[in-house]
PDB file of C-alpha atoms in Angstrom:
ATOM      1  CA  MET M 706      68.529 -11.900  59.542  1.00 97.00           C
ATOM      2  CA  ARG M 707      65.629 -10.839  57.340  1.00 98.00           C
ATOM      3  CA  THR M 708      65.928 -10.817  53.554  1.00 98.00           C
ATOM      4  CA  ILE M 709      66.202  -7.415  51.856  1.00 98.00           C
ATOM      5  CA  GLY M 710      64.520  -7.057  48.481  1.00 98.00           C
ATOM      6  CA  VAL M 711      65.698  -4.359  46.055  1.00 98.00           C
ATOM      7  CA  LEU M 712      63.893  -3.390  42.862  1.00 97.00           C
ATOM      8  CA  GLY M 713      66.263  -1.422  40.680  1.00 87.00           C
ATOM      9  CA  GLY M 714      69.036   0.420  40.694  1.00 74.00           C
ATOM     10  CA  MET M 715      67.450   1.618  38.342  1.00 82.00           C
ATOM     11  CA  THR M 716      70.553   1.486  36.135  1.00 83.00           C
ATOM     12  CA  TRP M 717      72.712  -1.569  36.649  1.00 86.00           C
ATOM     13  CA  HIS M 718      75.533   0.653  37.895  1.00 84.00           C
ATOM     14  CA  SER M 719      73.519   1.730  40.926  1.00 85.00           C
ATOM     15  CA  SER M 720      72.210  -1.834  41.310  1.00 91.00           C
ATOM     16  CA  LEU M 721      75.823  -2.901  41.803  1.00 90.00           C
ATOM     17  CA  GLU M 722      76.271  -0.153  44.380  1.00 90.00           C
ATOM     18  CA  TYR M 723      73.182  -1.230  46.330  1.00 94.00           C
ATOM     19  CA  TYR M 724      74.410  -4.833  46.351  1.00 96.00           C
ATOM     20  CA  ARG M 725      77.840  -3.714  47.566  1.00 95.00           C
ATOM     21  CA  LEU M 726      76.422  -1.441  50.275  1.00 96.00           C
ATOM     22  CA  LEU M 727      74.027  -4.051  51.639  1.00 98.00           C
ATOM     23  CA  ASN M 728      76.693  -6.721  51.922  1.00 98.00           C
ATOM     24  CA  ALA M 729      79.316  -4.352  53.305  1.00 98.00           C
ATOM     25  CA  GLY M 730      76.818  -3.020  55.846  1.00 98.00           C
ATOM     26  CA  VAL M 731      75.915  -6.451  57.152  1.00 98.00           C
ATOM     27  CA  ASN M 732      79.553  -7.513  57.276  1.00 98.00           C
ATOM     28  CA  GLU M 733      80.527  -4.357  59.166  1.00 98.00           C
ATOM     29  CA  ARG M 734      77.949  -5.132  61.846  1.00 97.00           C
ATOM     30  CA  LEU M 735      78.340  -8.905  62.104  1.00 98.00           C
ATOM     31  CA  GLY M 736      81.966  -9.415  61.093  1.00 98.00           C
ATOM     32  CA  GLY M 737      83.565 -12.631  59.915  1.00 98.00           C
ATOM     33  CA  ILE M 738      82.314 -13.701  56.497  1.00 98.00           C
ATOM     34  CA  HIS M 739      78.752 -12.539  57.083  1.00 98.00           C
ATOM     35  CA  SER M 740      76.923 -11.002  54.137  1.00 98.00           C
ATOM     36  CA  ALA M 741      73.395  -9.816  53.434  1.00 98.00           C
ATOM     37  CA  ARG M 742      70.437 -12.004  52.669  1.00 98.00           C
ATOM     38  CA  CYS M 743      69.060 -10.118  49.695  1.00 97.00           C
ATOM     39  CA  VAL M 744      67.070 -10.358  46.497  1.00 97.00           C
ATOM     40  CA  LEU M 745      68.039  -7.980  43.698  1.00 96.00           C
ATOM     41  CA  PHE M 746      65.548  -7.626  40.839  1.00 96.00           C
ATOM     42  CA  SER M 747      67.247  -5.782  37.997  1.00 93.00           C
ATOM     43  CA  VAL M 748      65.106  -4.370  35.198  1.00 92.00           C
ATOM     44  CA  ASP M 749      65.718  -3.189  31.649  1.00 93.00           C
ATOM     45  CA  MET M 750      65.979   0.560  32.175  1.00 90.00           C
ATOM     46  CA  ALA M 751      65.378   1.577  28.546  1.00 91.00           C
ATOM     47  CA  PRO M 752      61.586   1.074  28.341  1.00 95.00           C
ATOM     48  CA  ILE M 753      61.113   2.496  31.835  1.00 94.00           C
ATOM     49  CA  GLY M 754      63.192   5.538  30.883  1.00 92.00           C
ATOM     50  CA  GLU M 755      60.997   6.070  27.813  1.00 95.00           C
ATOM     51  CA  LEU M 756      57.860   6.038  29.968  1.00 96.00           C
ATOM     52  CA  MET M 757      59.411   8.539  32.370  1.00 94.00           C
ATOM     53  CA  ALA M 758      60.421  10.875  29.543  1.00 93.00           C
ATOM     54  CA  ALA M 759      56.880  10.692  28.137  1.00 96.00           C
ATOM     55  CA  GLY M 760      55.334  11.452  31.533  1.00 96.00           C
ATOM     56  CA  ARG M 761      53.596   8.073  31.581  1.00 97.00           C
ATOM     57  CA  TRP M 762      54.186   7.501  35.287  1.00 97.00           C
ATOM     58  CA  ASP M 763      51.020   5.455  35.794  1.00 97.00           C
ATOM     59  CA  GLU M 764      52.170   2.894  33.245  1.00 97.00           C
ATOM     60  CA  ALA M 765      55.676   2.816  34.716  1.00 97.00           C
ATOM     61  CA  GLY M 766      54.123   2.233  38.145  1.00 97.00           C
ATOM     62  CA  ARG M 767      51.959  -0.619  36.861  1.00 97.00           C
ATOM     63  CA  ARG M 768      54.911  -2.314  35.195  1.00 97.00           C
ATOM     64  CA  LEU M 769      57.134  -2.009  38.230  1.00 97.00           C
ATOM     65  CA  ALA M 770      54.357  -3.146  40.573  1.00 98.00           C
ATOM     66  CA  VAL M 771      54.548  -6.533  38.842  1.00 98.00           C
ATOM     67  CA  ASP M 772      58.287  -6.625  39.506  1.00 98.00           C
ATOM     68  CA  ALA M 773      57.797  -5.516  43.114  1.00 98.00           C
ATOM     69  CA  ARG M 774      55.453  -8.457  43.677  1.00 98.00           C
ATOM     70  CA  ALA M 775      58.111 -10.727  42.166  1.00 98.00           C
ATOM     71  CA  VAL M 776      60.627  -9.391  44.710  1.00 98.00           C
ATOM     72  CA  GLU M 777      58.270 -10.309  47.542  1.00 98.00           C
ATOM     73  CA  ALA M 778      57.513 -13.701  45.993  1.00 98.00           C
ATOM     74  CA  ALA M 779      61.253 -14.397  45.831  1.00 98.00           C
ATOM     75  CA  GLY M 780      61.407 -14.262  49.634  1.00 98.00           C
ATOM     76  CA  ALA M 781      62.054 -10.627  50.513  1.00 98.00           C
ATOM     77  CA  ASP M 782      60.993  -9.520  54.001  1.00 98.00           C
ATOM     78  CA  ILE M 783      61.752  -5.799  53.385  1.00 98.00           C
ATOM     79  CA  PHE M 784      61.262  -3.889  50.123  1.00 98.00           C
ATOM     80  CA  LEU M 785      63.386  -1.088  48.641  1.00 98.00           C
ATOM     81  CA  LEU M 786      62.865   0.745  45.361  1.00 97.00           C
ATOM     82  CA  GLY M 787      66.463   1.536  44.472  1.00 95.00           C
ATOM     83  CA  THR M 788      65.904   4.768  42.574  1.00 92.00           C
ATOM     84  CA  ASN M 789      64.805   8.276  43.484  1.00 92.00           C
ATOM     85  CA  SER M 790      62.986   9.282  40.291  1.00 93.00           C
ATOM     86  CA  LEU M 791      60.607   6.350  40.224  1.00 96.00           C
ATOM     87  CA  HIS M 792      59.428   7.095  43.735  1.00 97.00           C
ATOM     88  CA  ASN M 793      57.108   9.401  41.808  1.00 97.00           C
ATOM     89  CA  ALA M 794      55.145   6.180  41.214  1.00 97.00           C
ATOM     90  CA  TRP M 795      55.808   4.793  44.718  1.00 98.00           C
ATOM     91  CA  GLU M 796      52.216   4.277  45.809  1.00 97.00           C
ATOM     92  CA  ALA M 797      51.350   2.280  42.699  1.00 97.00           C
ATOM     93  CA  ILE M 798      54.517   0.188  42.904  1.00 98.00           C
ATOM     94  CA  VAL M 799      54.060  -0.884  46.533  1.00 98.00           C
ATOM     95  CA  ALA M 800      50.249  -1.012  46.643  1.00 98.00           C
ATOM     96  CA  ASP M 801      49.985  -4.806  46.576  1.00 97.00           C
ATOM     97  CA  LEU M 802      52.948  -5.625  48.824  1.00 98.00           C
ATOM     98  CA  THR M 803      52.405  -7.175  52.247  1.00 98.00           C
ATOM     99  CA  ILE M 804      55.980  -6.739  53.514  1.00 98.00           C
ATOM    100  CA  PRO M 805      57.438  -3.576  55.108  1.00 98.00           C
ATOM    101  CA  THR M 806      58.778  -0.949  52.704  1.00 98.00           C
ATOM    102  CA  ILE M 807      61.370   1.808  53.151  1.00 98.00           C
ATOM    103  CA  HIS M 808      60.822   5.006  51.150  1.00 98.00           C
ATOM    104  CA  ILE M 809      64.124   6.446  49.943  1.00 97.00           C
ATOM    105  CA  ALA M 810      63.413   9.939  51.322  1.00 97.00           C
ATOM    106  CA  ASP M 811      62.949   8.889  54.937  1.00 98.00           C
ATOM    107  CA  PRO M 812      66.451   7.686  55.934  1.00 98.00           C
ATOM    108  CA  THR M 813      67.901  10.822  54.324  1.00 97.00           C
ATOM    109  CA  GLY M 814      65.407  13.127  56.018  1.00 97.00           C
ATOM    110  CA  SER M 815      66.030  11.509  59.392  1.00 98.00           C
ATOM    111  CA  ALA M 816      69.814  11.796  59.003  1.00 98.00           C
ATOM    112  CA  LEU M 817      69.618  15.471  58.026  1.00 98.00           C
ATOM    113  CA  VAL M 818      67.370  16.341  60.955  1.00 98.00           C
ATOM    114  CA  ALA M 819      69.559  14.376  63.382  1.00 98.00           C
ATOM    115  CA  ASP M 820      72.550  16.418  62.205  1.00 98.00           C
ATOM    116  CA  GLY M 821      70.713  19.703  62.717  1.00 98.00           C
ATOM    117  CA  HIS M 822      70.093  20.701  59.096  1.00 98.00           C
ATOM    118  CA  THR M 823      66.944  22.578  58.091  1.00 97.00           C
ATOM    119  CA  ARG M 824      67.837  24.182  54.723  1.00 97.00           C
ATOM    120  CA  VAL M 825      69.231  21.692  52.226  1.00 97.00           C
ATOM    121  CA  ALA M 826      69.984  21.398  48.514  1.00 96.00           C
ATOM    122  CA  LEU M 827      68.495  18.591  46.420  1.00 95.00           C
ATOM    123  CA  LEU M 828      70.313  17.320  43.319  1.00 92.00           C
ATOM    124  CA  GLY M 829      68.825  14.650  41.102  1.00 89.00           C
ATOM    125  CA  THR M 830      67.284  13.996  37.732  1.00 90.00           C
ATOM    126  CA  ARG M 831      64.984  16.665  36.361  1.00 91.00           C
ATOM    127  CA  TYR M 832      62.052  14.547  37.599  1.00 93.00           C
ATOM    128  CA  THR M 833      63.351  14.435  41.152  1.00 93.00           C
ATOM    129  CA  MET M 834      64.135  18.140  41.256  1.00 93.00           C
ATOM    130  CA  GLU M 835      60.980  19.418  39.544  1.00 94.00           C
ATOM    131  CA  LEU M 836      58.201  17.018  40.581  1.00 95.00           C
ATOM    132  CA  PRO M 837      56.967  17.305  44.188  1.00 95.00           C
ATOM    133  CA  PHE M 838      57.175  13.670  45.317  1.00 95.00           C
ATOM    134  CA  LEU M 839      60.555  13.896  47.084  1.00 94.00           C
ATOM    135  CA  HIS M 840      60.890  17.444  48.341  1.00 91.00           C
ATOM    136  CA  GLU M 841      57.305  17.523  49.609  1.00 95.00           C
ATOM    137  CA  ARG M 842      57.920  14.378  51.631  1.00 96.00           C
ATOM    138  CA  LEU M 843      61.125  15.861  53.006  1.00 97.00           C
ATOM    139  CA  ALA M 844      59.250  19.045  53.903  1.00 96.00           C
ATOM    140  CA  HIS M 845      56.087  17.518  55.355  1.00 96.00           C
ATOM    141  CA  ARG M 846      57.580  14.541  57.192  1.00 96.00           C
ATOM    142  CA  HIS M 847      60.949  15.950  58.191  1.00 97.00           C
ATOM    143  CA  GLY M 848      60.442  19.726  58.288  1.00 97.00           C
ATOM    144  CA  LEU M 849      63.161  20.487  55.738  1.00 98.00           C
ATOM    145  CA  HIS M 850      63.323  23.509  53.448  1.00 97.00           C
ATOM    146  CA  VAL M 851      64.578  22.157  50.121  1.00 97.00           C
ATOM    147  CA  LEU M 852      66.451  24.215  47.521  1.00 96.00           C
ATOM    148  CA  VAL M 853      66.833  22.992  43.933  1.00 94.00           C
ATOM    149  CA  PRO M 854      69.160  24.208  41.171  1.00 93.00           C
ATOM    150  CA  ASP M 855      67.904  26.660  38.556  1.00 93.00           C
ATOM    151  CA  ALA M 856      66.570  25.459  35.184  1.00 93.00           C
ATOM    152  CA  PRO M 857      69.880  25.348  33.235  1.00 92.00           C
ATOM    153  CA  GLU M 858      71.562  23.563  36.139  1.00 90.00           C
ATOM    154  CA  ARG M 859      68.715  21.053  36.376  1.00 92.00           C
ATOM    155  CA  GLU M 860      69.115  20.270  32.694  1.00 90.00           C
ATOM    156  CA  LEU M 861      72.877  19.840  33.118  1.00 87.00           C
ATOM    157  CA  LEU M 862      72.442  17.386  36.012  1.00 87.00           C
ATOM    158  CA  HIS M 863      69.718  15.485  34.169  1.00 87.00           C
ATOM    159  CA  ARG M 864      71.912  15.038  31.107  1.00 85.00           C
ATOM    160  CA  ALA M 865      74.791  13.861  33.294  1.00 85.00           C
ATOM    161  CA  VAL M 866      72.595  11.045  34.603  1.00 83.00           C
ATOM    162  CA  PHE M 867      71.189   9.785  31.322  1.00 85.00           C
ATOM    163  CA  GLU M 868      74.063  10.562  28.960  1.00 86.00           C
ATOM    164  CA  GLU M 869      76.994   9.679  31.213  1.00 85.00           C
ATOM    165  CA  LEU M 870      76.341   7.975  34.555  1.00 80.00           C
ATOM    166  CA  ALA M 871      73.739   5.588  33.138  1.00 81.00           C
ATOM    167  CA  HIS M 872      76.490   4.389  30.788  1.00 83.00           C
ATOM    168  CA  GLY M 873      79.059   4.098  33.560  1.00 82.00           C
ATOM    169  CA  LEU M 874      80.896   7.252  32.476  1.00 85.00           C
ATOM    170  CA  VAL M 875      82.395   9.394  35.235  1.00 84.00           C
ATOM    171  CA  THR M 876      84.073  12.543  33.900  1.00 87.00           C
ATOM    172  CA  ASP M 877      85.989  15.398  35.463  1.00 86.00           C
ATOM    173  CA  ALA M 878      83.838  17.874  33.528  1.00 86.00           C
ATOM    174  CA  ALA M 879      80.641  16.525  35.088  1.00 86.00           C
ATOM    175  CA  ARG M 880      82.220  16.518  38.541  1.00 88.00           C
ATOM    176  CA  ASP M 881      83.345  20.132  38.136  1.00 88.00           C
ATOM    177  CA  ALA M 882      79.842  21.131  37.057  1.00 87.00           C
ATOM    178  CA  PHE M 883      78.310  19.424  40.075  1.00 85.00           C
ATOM    179  CA  VAL M 884      80.744  21.157  42.406  1.00 89.00           C
ATOM    180  CA  ALA M 885      79.860  24.541  40.907  1.00 91.00           C
ATOM    181  CA  VAL M 886      76.115  23.901  41.414  1.00 92.00           C
ATOM    182  CA  ILE M 887      76.693  22.813  45.014  1.00 93.00           C
ATOM    183  CA  ARG M 888      78.769  25.891  45.799  1.00 92.00           C
ATOM    184  CA  ARG M 889      76.082  28.202  44.387  1.00 94.00           C
ATOM    185  CA  LEU M 890      73.352  26.523  46.448  1.00 95.00           C
ATOM    186  CA  GLY M 891      75.595  26.788  49.484  1.00 95.00           C
ATOM    187  CA  ALA M 892      75.773  30.530  48.855  1.00 94.00           C
ATOM    188  CA  GLU M 893      71.950  30.530  48.942  1.00 94.00           C
ATOM    189  CA  GLY M 894      72.006  29.097  52.429  1.00 96.00           C
ATOM    190  CA  ALA M 895      72.016  25.333  51.974  1.00 97.00           C
ATOM    191  CA  THR M 896      73.996  23.688  54.770  1.00 97.00           C
ATOM    192  CA  ALA M 897      73.934  20.180  53.283  1.00 97.00           C
ATOM    193  CA  VAL M 898      73.402  18.500  49.922  1.00 96.00           C
ATOM    194  CA  ILE M 899      71.136  15.584  49.118  1.00 96.00           C
ATOM    195  CA  LEU M 900      72.526  13.389  46.350  1.00 92.00           C
ATOM    196  CA  GLY M 901      69.051  12.514  45.137  1.00 88.00           C
ATOM    197  CA  CYS M 902      70.066  10.118  42.398  1.00 83.00           C
ATOM    198  CA  THR M 903      71.453   6.709  43.252  1.00 77.00           C
ATOM    199  CA  GLU M 904      74.225   7.175  40.662  1.00 79.00           C
ATOM    200  CA  PHE M 905      75.529  10.491  42.038  1.00 81.00           C
ATOM    201  CA  GLY M 906      77.656   8.867  44.704  1.00 79.00           C
ATOM    202  CA  LEU M 907      79.749   7.428  41.868  1.00 77.00           C
ATOM    203  CA  LEU M 908      80.630  10.972  40.772  1.00 81.00           C
ATOM    204  CA  VAL M 909      80.886  13.272  43.783  1.00 85.00           C
ATOM    205  CA  GLY M 910      82.338  12.508  47.199  1.00 83.00           C
ATOM    206  CA  PRO M 911      82.921  14.372  50.461  1.00 87.00           C
ATOM    207  CA  HIS M 912      86.443  15.357  49.387  1.00 85.00           C
ATOM    208  CA  ASP M 913      85.047  17.270  46.373  1.00 87.00           C
ATOM    209  CA  VAL M 914      82.935  19.886  48.189  1.00 90.00           C
ATOM    210  CA  GLU M 915      82.781  21.827  51.440  1.00 90.00           C
ATOM    211  CA  LEU M 916      79.152  21.006  52.293  1.00 94.00           C
ATOM    212  CA  PRO M 917      78.267  17.598  53.766  1.00 95.00           C
ATOM    213  CA  LEU M 918      76.751  15.160  51.275  1.00 95.00           C
ATOM    214  CA  TYR M 919      73.807  12.894  52.053  1.00 96.00           C
ATOM    215  CA  ASP M 920      73.718  10.057  49.538  1.00 93.00           C
ATOM    216  CA  THR M 921      70.148   8.748  49.324  1.00 94.00           C
ATOM    217  CA  GLY M 922      71.224   5.351  48.012  1.00 93.00           C
ATOM    218  CA  ALA M 923      73.777   4.779  50.757  1.00 93.00           C
ATOM    219  CA  LEU M 924      71.388   5.922  53.488  1.00 97.00           C
ATOM    220  CA  HIS M 925      68.603   3.804  51.995  1.00 97.00           C
ATOM    221  CA  ALA M 926      70.794   0.699  51.996  1.00 97.00           C
ATOM    222  CA  GLY M 927      71.981   1.459  55.520  1.00 98.00           C
ATOM    223  CA  ALA M 928      68.404   1.694  56.790  1.00 98.00           C
ATOM    224  CA  ALA M 929      67.620  -1.650  55.176  1.00 98.00           C
ATOM    225  CA  VAL M 930      70.583  -3.287  56.904  1.00 98.00           C
ATOM    226  CA  VAL M 931      69.413  -1.961  60.268  1.00 98.00           C
ATOM    227  CA  ALA M 932      65.890  -3.249  59.607  1.00 98.00           C
ATOM    228  CA  ALA M 933      67.148  -6.642  58.447  1.00 98.00           C
ATOM    229  CA  LEU M 934      69.228  -7.129  61.598  1.00 98.00           C
ATOM    230  CA  ALA M 935      66.703  -5.697  64.055  1.00 94.00           C
TER     231      ALA M 935
END
C-alpha cells in the first residue's frame, strides 16, 4: 500500500472527513482491521482565507507549496490538495513535488462522464463558482457543460461555507437554501450536481434532492484509495 498525503481540508472539519473517507475506503477494499497509510497536513485556515479574500492567490500558492513539500518529505507517495477553492493555485502548490498528484476535478469529471452526464451544476465557494480553474478543467478535459448559480445564490453559498460550515455549523435553513438552488439549476437542464466544496457533503445528501450529487471530496479520496492500492 502506498502512502496518501493530504494537504488541507482546508477547514479541519473537511480534514476529518478526508481522514475518515481514506480509512473507510481502504478498509472496505481490504477488510479486517486494515486502514490507510496516510499523512494529513492540517493548516491554519485563517491566514489562507485572508489571502483568498484579498485575491492574493500567488502568495497563498507559495505558502502552501512549502506545506506540500512537507507532505512529500513526511513519506507521502501520492499527493492530494483537500480543497476545491485553492486549486486556483494548484500549479504553484505542486510545482516542486516529485510524487504523483490527483487534481480534485478529475475523479469527479470521470465519474460524471461515466454516468452519462454532460450538463451539470457546480456549487462551491464564490471562488470556485466564479473563477475558471475548476469549470474550465471540467469542460476541457471531460467535455462537461457547467452551470453555476446566479450572483445572489453564489453569495448565499459562499456565506454558508465561511460563516457556518467552516465553524462546524449545519443548519436546516442553509440546507433548504441549497435545495432551492439545486432545484432551480435542475430546471435549467442540469442532470447532476457537483458539490464543489469539501464541506458541502456535511450539509446536503442524496436524500435531500432529486438530482444525483457528486461530492468532490469523496470522489477525490476514493481515487486516492484506488491509486494507493494499485
